[in-house]
């Protein structure tokens, strides 16, 4: 649920996600059953559609919903996530409708940017559920969340976050552009403290906020998996 908190706020009652004149003012939804929330209206089917497919209960695409990362969640893990969302304490926090700025409108019209429903393969097979252990196989499962920001090939680049956030890093094992020179200890410190061994600190909205609370086995699994992905000798997609 850590990724949910990043956008939807500490109580998951929603918050300002983006507030920049060229992009517009966008609010992340209130996920609780309080006033202005969707929790009391969503059925299990609605939750599945929103999380896996990026489509709301009204059958409209959801803005910036990272469904490409959640598509691979096993049925058991998705069920646990939905059960957690359904028991959230209600918080009254209505939000105004989004106001898209000229840049957002242009990107949406030309590329479908910010709407994962337009880009993911809704019929793609999901990954097999694997044992939770410090293995590359389990790391491959967990790393789908990393791919939401770092791209499917983990080469980094542009993202769908607020415009003042920096591009995401290349986390492939390339020694020049990626993390090929990092040790496992370097990786753990980067994830838990936001400290790189070879450059400035990581943006605080990314690490350690996003996955810094993962267990040792989970982080080691991701580390082991990232050692197996093809190195990409670039700074990522612009």
Coordinates of C-alpha atoms in Angstrom, one line a residue:
X1 CA 0.0 0.0 0.0
X2 CA 3.0 2.3 0.2
X3 CA 2.5 3.4 -3.4
X4 CA -1.1 4.3 -2.6
X5 CA 0.0 6.6 0.3
X6 CA 2.4 8.4 -2.0
X7 CA -0.4 9.9 -4.1
X8 CA -3.5 9.6 -1.9
X9 CA -2.0 11.0 1.3
X10 CA -1.3 9.6 4.8
X11 CA -4.9 8.7 5.5
X12 CA -5.7 7.8 1.9
X13 CA -8.3 10.6 1.8
X14 CA -6.8 12.2 -1.1
X15 CA -4.6 15.3 -1.5
X16 CA -3.3 17.8 -4.1
X17 CA -1.3 15.6 -6.5
X18 CA -0.3 18.3 -9.0
X19 CA -0.6 22.1 -8.8
X20 CA 1.3 23.8 -11.6
X21 CA -0.3 26.3 -14.0
X22 CA 1.0 24.7 -17.2
X23 CA -0.1 21.2 -16.0
X24 CA -3.2 22.2 -14.0
X25 CA -4.5 21.3 -10.6
X26 CA -5.2 17.6 -10.0
X27 CA -6.3 15.9 -6.8
X28 CA -5.7 12.3 -5.9
X29 CA -9.0 10.6 -5.0
X30 CA -10.3 10.1 -1.5
X31 CA -10.2 6.3 -1.2
X32 CA -12.2 6.1 2.1
X33 CA -16.0 5.9 2.5
X34 CA -16.2 9.4 3.9
X35 CA -17.8 12.4 2.2
X36 CA -16.2 12.9 -1.2
X37 CA -14.7 9.4 -1.1
X38 CA -15.1 6.5 -3.4
X39 CA -14.8 3.7 -0.8
X40 CA -18.4 3.5 0.0
X41 CA -19.4 3.3 -3.7
X42 CA -16.9 0.9 -5.1
X43 CA -17.7 -2.8 -5.4
X44 CA -14.9 -5.4 -5.5
X45 CA -15.2 -5.4 -9.2
X46 CA -14.8 -1.7 -9.3
X47 CA -11.7 -1.9 -7.3
X48 CA -10.2 -4.6 -9.5
X49 CA -11.0 -2.5 -12.6
X50 CA -9.5 0.6 -11.1
X51 CA -6.3 -1.0 -9.8
X52 CA -5.6 -3.5 -12.6
X53 CA -7.0 -1.6 -15.6
X54 CA -6.8 2.1 -14.6
X55 CA -10.6 2.6 -15.2
X56 CA -13.0 4.0 -12.6
X57 CA -16.4 2.8 -11.6
X58 CA -17.8 5.3 -14.1
X59 CA -15.9 3.4 -16.9
X60 CA -13.6 6.5 -17.5
X61 CA -9.9 6.2 -17.5
X62 CA -8.2 7.3 -14.2
X63 CA -5.6 10.1 -14.3
X64 CA -2.1 8.9 -13.5
X65 CA -3.2 5.5 -12.0
X66 CA -0.1 3.3 -12.2
X67 CA -2.0 0.2 -13.3
X68 CA 0.9 -1.0 -15.3
X69 CA 2.6 -1.7 -12.0
X70 CA -0.4 -3.3 -10.3
X71 CA -1.4 -5.5 -13.3
X72 CA 1.0 -8.2 -12.2
X73 CA -0.3 -8.4 -8.6
X74 CA -1.5 -11.9 -7.8
X75 CA -5.2 -12.4 -7.1
X76 CA -4.3 -13.1 -3.5
X77 CA -2.3 -9.9 -3.1
X78 CA -4.9 -7.8 -4.9
X79 CA -7.6 -9.3 -2.7
X80 CA -5.6 -8.3 0.4
X81 CA -5.2 -4.8 -0.9
X82 CA -8.9 -4.4 -1.6
X83 CA -9.8 -5.8 1.8
X84 CA -7.5 -3.2 3.4
X85 CA -9.0 -0.4 1.4
X86 CA -12.5 -1.4 2.3
X87 CA -11.8 -1.2 6.0
X88 CA -10.3 2.3 6.0
X89 CA -11.8 4.7 8.5
X90 CA -14.1 7.2 6.7
X91 CA -12.6 10.6 6.2
X92 CA -14.7 13.5 4.9
X93 CA -12.5 15.2 2.3
X94 CA -14.3 16.1 -1.0
X95 CA -12.1 17.4 -3.8
X96 CA -13.0 19.7 -6.8
X97 CA -12.9 18.3 -10.3
X98 CA -9.5 18.3 -12.0
X99 CA -8.5 21.4 -13.9
X100 CA -6.1 20.4 -16.7
X101 CA -3.7 23.0 -17.9
X102 CA -2.6 23.5 -21.6
X103 CA 0.4 21.2 -21.3
X104 CA -1.6 18.4 -19.8
X105 CA -4.4 18.8 -22.3
X106 CA -1.9 18.7 -25.2
X107 CA -0.1 15.6 -23.9
X108 CA -3.4 13.8 -23.3
X109 CA -4.7 14.7 -26.7
X110 CA -1.5 13.7 -28.6
X111 CA -0.2 10.7 -26.6
X112 CA -2.8 9.7 -24.0
X113 CA -0.2 10.6 -21.3
X114 CA -1.2 10.2 -17.7
X115 CA -3.8 7.5 -18.5
X116 CA -2.3 4.0 -18.2
X117 CA -5.6 2.5 -19.4
X118 CA -4.6 3.7 -22.9
X119 CA -1.2 2.0 -22.8
X120 CA -1.3 -1.3 -20.9
X121 CA -2.2 -4.6 -22.5
X122 CA -5.4 -5.5 -20.6
X123 CA -5.2 -9.1 -21.8
X124 CA -1.5 -9.7 -20.9
X125 CA -0.9 -12.8 -18.7
X126 CA 0.0 -12.0 -15.1
X127 CA 3.1 -13.3 -13.4
X128 CA 2.9 -16.5 -11.6
X129 CA 2.7 -16.1 -7.8
X130 CA 6.1 -16.9 -6.3
X131 CA 7.2 -17.7 -2.8
X132 CA 8.1 -14.6 -0.8
X133 CA 11.9 -15.1 -0.3
X134 CA 15.2 -13.4 -1.1
X135 CA 15.3 -14.7 -4.7
X136 CA 15.4 -13.1 -8.1
X137 CA 12.1 -14.7 -8.9
X138 CA 10.4 -12.9 -6.1
X139 CA 12.3 -9.8 -7.0
X140 CA 10.9 -9.9 -10.5
X141 CA 7.4 -9.8 -9.0
X142 CA 8.1 -6.9 -6.6
X143 CA 10.1 -4.9 -9.2
X144 CA 6.9 -4.4 -11.3
X145 CA 6.3 -1.6 -8.9
X146 CA 9.7 -0.1 -9.7
X147 CA 8.8 -0.2 -13.4
X148 CA 5.9 2.2 -12.9
X149 CA 8.4 5.0 -12.5
X150 CA 11.7 3.5 -13.9
X151 CA 10.1 2.2 -17.2
X152 CA 9.6 -1.4 -18.2
X153 CA 13.3 -1.9 -19.0
X154 CA 14.3 0.0 -15.8
X155 CA 16.3 2.5 -17.7
X156 CA 14.5 5.5 -16.1
X157 CA 13.7 8.8 -17.7
X158 CA 10.4 10.7 -17.7
X159 CA 7.6 9.9 -15.4
X160 CA 4.0 10.8 -14.8
X161 CA 4.6 12.6 -11.5
X162 CA 4.5 16.4 -10.8
X163 CA 6.6 18.4 -13.2
X164 CA 9.0 19.5 -10.5
X165 CA 10.1 15.9 -9.8
X166 CA 13.4 14.9 -11.5
X167 CA 13.5 12.1 -14.1
X168 CA 13.9 8.7 -12.6
X169 CA 17.2 6.9 -12.6
X170 CA 18.6 4.1 -14.7
X171 CA 18.6 1.1 -12.3
X172 CA 19.9 -1.5 -14.7
X173 CA 23.4 -3.0 -14.1
X174 CA 25.0 -0.7 -16.6
X175 CA 28.3 0.5 -14.9
X176 CA 28.2 4.0 -16.4
X177 CA 24.5 5.0 -16.5
X178 CA 23.0 2.5 -14.1
X179 CA 23.8 0.9 -10.8
X180 CA 26.4 -1.6 -12.1
X181 CA 29.1 -0.2 -9.7
X182 CA 26.9 -0.4 -6.7
X183 CA 27.2 -3.0 -4.0
X184 CA 24.3 -4.6 -2.3
X185 CA 24.9 -2.4 0.7
X186 CA 24.8 0.7 -1.5
X187 CA 21.4 -0.4 -2.8
X188 CA 20.0 -1.0 0.6
X189 CA 21.2 2.4 1.8
X190 CA 19.7 4.1 -1.3
X191 CA 16.4 2.4 -0.7
X192 CA 16.3 3.1 3.0
X193 CA 18.1 6.4 3.4
X194 CA 17.8 7.9 0.0
X195 CA 21.7 8.1 -0.2
X196 CA 23.5 7.3 -3.4
X197 CA 27.1 6.1 -3.4
X198 CA 27.9 8.1 -6.5
X199 CA 25.9 11.3 -6.6
X200 CA 23.3 13.5 -4.9
X201 CA 20.6 12.3 -2.6
X202 CA 17.6 10.7 -4.1
X203 CA 14.5 12.8 -4.3
X204 CA 12.7 12.4 -0.9
X205 CA 9.3 11.7 -2.6
X206 CA 10.9 8.6 -4.1
X207 CA 13.3 7.0 -1.6
X208 CA 13.0 6.1 1.1
X209 CA 9.3 7.0 1.1
X210 CA 8.2 4.5 -1.6
X211 CA 9.8 1.2 -0.7
X212 CA 12.2 2.1 2.2
X213 CA 10.0 0.1 4.6
X214 CA 10.4 -3.2 2.7
X215 CA 11.9 -6.1 4.6
X216 CA 15.5 -7.2 4.1
X217 CA 14.4 -10.2 2.1
X218 CA 12.2 -8.0 -0.2
X219 CA 14.9 -5.5 -0.9
X220 CA 17.5 -8.3 -1.4
X221 CA 15.1 -10.0 -3.9
X222 CA 14.8 -6.8 -5.9
X223 CA 18.5 -6.3 -5.8
X224 CA 19.1 -9.9 -7.1
X225 CA 16.6 -9.5 -9.8
X226 CA 18.0 -6.1 -11.0
X227 CA 21.4 -7.8 -11.5
X228 CA 19.7 -10.1 -14.1
X229 CA 18.1 -7.4 -16.3
X230 CA 19.9 -6.3 -19.5
X231 CA 22.1 -3.2 -18.9
X232 CA 21.0 -0.1 -20.7
X233 CA 23.7 2.4 -21.6
X234 CA 21.6 5.6 -21.4
X235 CA 20.0 8.0 -19.0
X236 CA 16.6 6.8 -19.9
X237 CA 13.6 7.9 -22.0
X238 CA 13.0 11.6 -22.4

